[in-house]
PDB file of C-alpha atoms in Angstrom:
ATOM      1  CA  ILE A  17      18.150   6.574  -5.087  1.00 40.00           C
ATOM      2  CA  VAL A  18      16.294   8.162  -7.948  1.00 46.00           C
ATOM      3  CA  SER A  19      12.646   9.081  -7.784  1.00 50.00           C
ATOM      4  CA  GLY A  20       9.952   9.731 -10.303  1.00 56.00           C
ATOM      5  CA  GLY A  21       6.279  10.007 -10.981  1.00 57.00           C
ATOM      6  CA  ALA A  22       4.773   8.810 -14.224  1.00 54.00           C
ATOM      7  CA  ILE A  23       1.626   8.924 -16.254  1.00 52.00           C
ATOM      8  CA  LEU A  24       0.751   6.689 -19.123  1.00 52.00           C
ATOM      9  CA  ALA A  25      -0.698   8.659 -22.017  1.00 49.00           C
ATOM     10  CA  GLY A  26      -3.169   6.213 -23.499  1.00 53.00           C
ATOM     11  CA  GLY A  27      -6.230   6.669 -25.644  1.00 54.00           C
ATOM     12  CA  ASN A  28      -6.717   7.864 -29.183  1.00 56.00           C
ATOM     13  CA  GLY A  29      -4.756  10.612 -30.916  1.00 61.00           C
ATOM     14  CA  ALA A  30      -7.098  13.380 -29.745  1.00 62.00           C
ATOM     15  CA  ALA A  31      -6.920  12.229 -26.115  1.00 60.00           C
ATOM     16  CA  GLN A  32      -3.137  12.033 -26.265  1.00 59.00           C
ATOM     17  CA  ALA A  33      -2.911  15.479 -27.863  1.00 62.00           C
ATOM     18  CA  ALA A  34      -5.012  16.947 -25.038  1.00 62.00           C
ATOM     19  CA  ILE A  35      -2.782  15.336 -22.406  1.00 60.00           C
ATOM     20  CA  TYR A  36       0.394  16.565 -24.090  1.00 60.00           C
ATOM     21  CA  ALA A  37      -0.959  20.107 -24.491  1.00 66.00           C
ATOM     22  CA  ASP A  38      -1.302  20.346 -20.707  1.00 71.00           C
ATOM     23  CA  TYR A  39       2.398  19.516 -20.359  1.00 79.00           C
ATOM     24  CA  SER A  40       3.924  21.638 -23.108  1.00 82.00           C
ATOM     25  CA  ASP A  41       6.652  22.830 -20.709  1.00 89.00           C
ATOM     26  CA  TYR A  42       8.058  19.279 -20.455  1.00 92.00           C
ATOM     27  CA  LYS A  43      11.186  18.245 -22.361  1.00 95.00           C
ATOM     28  CA  LYS A  44      10.546  15.735 -25.147  1.00 94.00           C
ATOM     29  CA  THR A  45      12.989  13.013 -26.171  1.00 95.00           C
ATOM     30  CA  ASP A  46      13.334  11.526 -29.662  1.00 96.00           C
ATOM     31  CA  SER A  47      11.242   8.523 -28.558  1.00 95.00           C
ATOM     32  CA  GLY A  48       8.323  10.756 -27.515  1.00 92.00           C
ATOM     33  CA  LEU A  49       8.891  10.443 -23.761  1.00 93.00           C
ATOM     34  CA  ARG A  50       8.303  13.733 -21.938  1.00 92.00           C
ATOM     35  CA  TYR A  51       9.680  14.762 -18.562  1.00 94.00           C
ATOM     36  CA  LYS A  52      10.030  17.639 -16.169  1.00 93.00           C
ATOM     37  CA  ILE A  53      12.571  17.715 -13.363  1.00 95.00           C
ATOM     38  CA  THR A  54      10.808  18.714 -10.137  1.00 92.00           C
ATOM     39  CA  SER A  55      13.837  18.406  -7.842  1.00 93.00           C
ATOM     40  CA  GLU A  56      17.447  18.411  -9.040  1.00 94.00           C
ATOM     41  CA  GLY A  57      19.649  15.498  -8.040  1.00 93.00           C
ATOM     42  CA  THR A  58      23.219  15.874  -6.870  1.00 92.00           C
ATOM     43  CA  GLY A  59      24.644  12.451  -7.687  1.00 91.00           C
ATOM     44  CA  GLY A  60      25.741  10.640 -10.794  1.00 94.00           C
ATOM     45  CA  THR A  61      23.618   8.885 -13.399  1.00 94.00           C
ATOM     46  CA  PRO A  62      23.289   5.084 -13.424  1.00 95.00           C
ATOM     47  CA  GLN A  63      24.977   2.850 -15.972  1.00 96.00           C
ATOM     48  CA  SER A  64      23.019   0.236 -17.911  1.00 97.00           C
ATOM     49  CA  GLY A  65      22.790  -2.930 -15.797  1.00 97.00           C
ATOM     50  CA  GLN A  66      23.234  -1.069 -12.507  1.00 96.00           C
ATOM     51  CA  SER A  67      20.711  -1.773  -9.729  1.00 96.00           C
ATOM     52  CA  ILE A  68      18.694   1.251  -8.661  1.00 94.00           C
ATOM     53  CA  LYS A  69      16.031   1.982  -6.056  1.00 94.00           C
ATOM     54  CA  THR A  70      13.151   4.315  -6.763  1.00 93.00           C
ATOM     55  CA  GLN A  71       9.898   5.573  -5.333  1.00 92.00           C
ATOM     56  CA  TYR A  72       7.133   6.214  -7.855  1.00 91.00           C
ATOM     57  CA  THR A  73       3.454   6.934  -8.333  1.00 90.00           C
ATOM     58  CA  GLY A  74       1.704   6.048 -11.578  1.00 88.00           C
ATOM     59  CA  TRP A  75      -1.229   8.089 -12.898  1.00 85.00           C
ATOM     60  CA  LEU A  76      -3.560   7.747 -15.866  1.00 82.00           C
ATOM     61  CA  ASP A  77      -4.583  10.799 -17.906  1.00 77.00           C
ATOM     62  CA  GLY A  78      -2.624  13.410 -15.952  1.00 78.00           C
ATOM     63  CA  PHE A  79      -0.964  14.051 -12.613  1.00 79.00           C
ATOM     64  CA  GLU A  80      -3.949  15.881 -11.120  1.00 76.00           C
ATOM     65  CA  THR A  81      -6.710  13.516 -12.290  1.00 78.00           C
ATOM     66  CA  GLY A  82      -6.834  11.398  -9.158  1.00 80.00           C
ATOM     67  CA  LYS A  83      -6.523   8.295 -11.358  1.00 84.00           C
ATOM     68  CA  LYS A  84      -3.617   6.733  -9.491  1.00 86.00           C
ATOM     69  CA  PHE A  85      -3.030   3.137 -10.543  1.00 87.00           C
ATOM     70  CA  ASP A  86       0.074   2.219  -8.546  1.00 89.00           C
ATOM     71  CA  SER A  87       2.443   3.698  -5.994  1.00 91.00           C
ATOM     72  CA  SER A  88       5.502   2.372  -4.200  1.00 93.00           C
ATOM     73  CA  ARG A  89       5.041   5.236  -1.739  1.00 91.00           C
ATOM     74  CA  ASP A  90       1.641   3.852  -0.693  1.00 94.00           C
ATOM     75  CA  ARG A  91       3.331   0.529   0.102  1.00 94.00           C
ATOM     76  CA  GLY A  92       6.174   2.268   1.956  1.00 94.00           C
ATOM     77  CA  LYS A  93       8.741   0.267   0.008  1.00 94.00           C
ATOM     78  CA  SER A  94      11.118   1.299  -2.768  1.00 93.00           C
ATOM     79  CA  PHE A  95      11.091  -0.473  -6.120  1.00 94.00           C
ATOM     80  CA  ASN A  96      14.417  -2.008  -7.149  1.00 95.00           C
ATOM     81  CA  PHE A  97      15.501  -3.027 -10.657  1.00 96.00           C
ATOM     82  CA  LYS A  98      18.490  -3.163 -13.001  1.00 97.00           C
ATOM     83  CA  VAL A  99      18.129  -0.173 -15.294  1.00 96.00           C
ATOM     84  CA  GLY A 100      18.601  -0.566 -19.039  1.00 97.00           C
ATOM     85  CA  THR A 101      18.018  -4.336 -19.020  1.00 97.00           C
ATOM     86  CA  SER A 102      14.307  -4.464 -20.003  1.00 96.00           C
ATOM     87  CA  GLN A 103      13.183  -5.468 -16.497  1.00 97.00           C
ATOM     88  CA  VAL A 104      10.710  -2.564 -16.666  1.00 95.00           C
ATOM     89  CA  ILE A 105       8.829  -0.738 -19.423  1.00 94.00           C
ATOM     90  CA  LYS A 106      10.931   1.041 -22.049  1.00 95.00           C
ATOM     91  CA  GLY A 107       9.852   4.461 -20.800  1.00 94.00           C
ATOM     92  CA  TRP A 108      11.306   3.769 -17.375  1.00 94.00           C
ATOM     93  CA  ASP A 109      14.596   2.463 -18.723  1.00 96.00           C
ATOM     94  CA  GLU A 110      14.966   5.559 -20.896  1.00 96.00           C
ATOM     95  CA  SER A 111      14.035   8.005 -18.163  1.00 95.00           C
ATOM     96  CA  PHE A 112      16.024   6.485 -15.314  1.00 95.00           C
ATOM     97  CA  LEU A 113      19.190   6.086 -17.373  1.00 96.00           C
ATOM     98  CA  ASN A 114      19.598   9.874 -17.511  1.00 93.00           C
ATOM     99  CA  MET A 115      18.385  10.771 -14.011  1.00 94.00           C
ATOM    100  CA  LYS A 116      20.823  11.859 -11.336  1.00 94.00           C
ATOM    101  CA  VAL A 117      20.840  10.247  -7.913  1.00 93.00           C
ATOM    102  CA  GLY A 118      18.346  12.129  -5.764  1.00 93.00           C
ATOM    103  CA  GLU A 119      16.509  13.666  -8.714  1.00 93.00           C
ATOM    104  CA  ARG A 120      12.722  13.740  -8.879  1.00 93.00           C
ATOM    105  CA  ARG A 121      10.846  14.154 -12.116  1.00 93.00           C
ATOM    106  CA  ASN A 122       7.453  13.721 -13.664  1.00 91.00           C
ATOM    107  CA  ILE A 123       7.468  11.624 -16.811  1.00 92.00           C
ATOM    108  CA  ILE A 124       4.835  11.108 -19.482  1.00 89.00           C
ATOM    109  CA  ILE A 125       5.172   7.752 -21.160  1.00 89.00           C
ATOM    110  CA  PRO A 126       3.648   7.348 -24.634  1.00 87.00           C
ATOM    111  CA  PRO A 127       1.970   4.008 -25.427  1.00 87.00           C
ATOM    112  CA  ALA A 128       4.944   2.747 -27.487  1.00 90.00           C
ATOM    113  CA  LEU A 129       7.142   2.968 -24.366  1.00 91.00           C
ATOM    114  CA  GLY A 130       4.560   1.562 -21.951  1.00 87.00           C
ATOM    115  CA  TYR A 131       2.909  -1.788 -21.649  1.00 76.00           C
TER     116      TYR A 131
END
């Protein structure tokens, strides 16, 4: 099981820049996705096409804004999908493909990798 929290960084360039400035300690990938590991995992990483289970909470405009738009934790049920097969947004496929089993991270998904 891998876990993550995510925010979607929408809005105009200035709004995005303000969001990203608050998270300057996050790692940035070539695609623009940003992440910070909040709890190290101890297992392996999934292979493309492998089924995974995750718990997540989605936020708009920052993790502390209170603008939660979705949460598997609120439903008390994990979310299952085949990673790397475009069953979810590009930002999730990218992030989950390099997460270890048991890892928790916060991810910031730029618009190009979101909906």
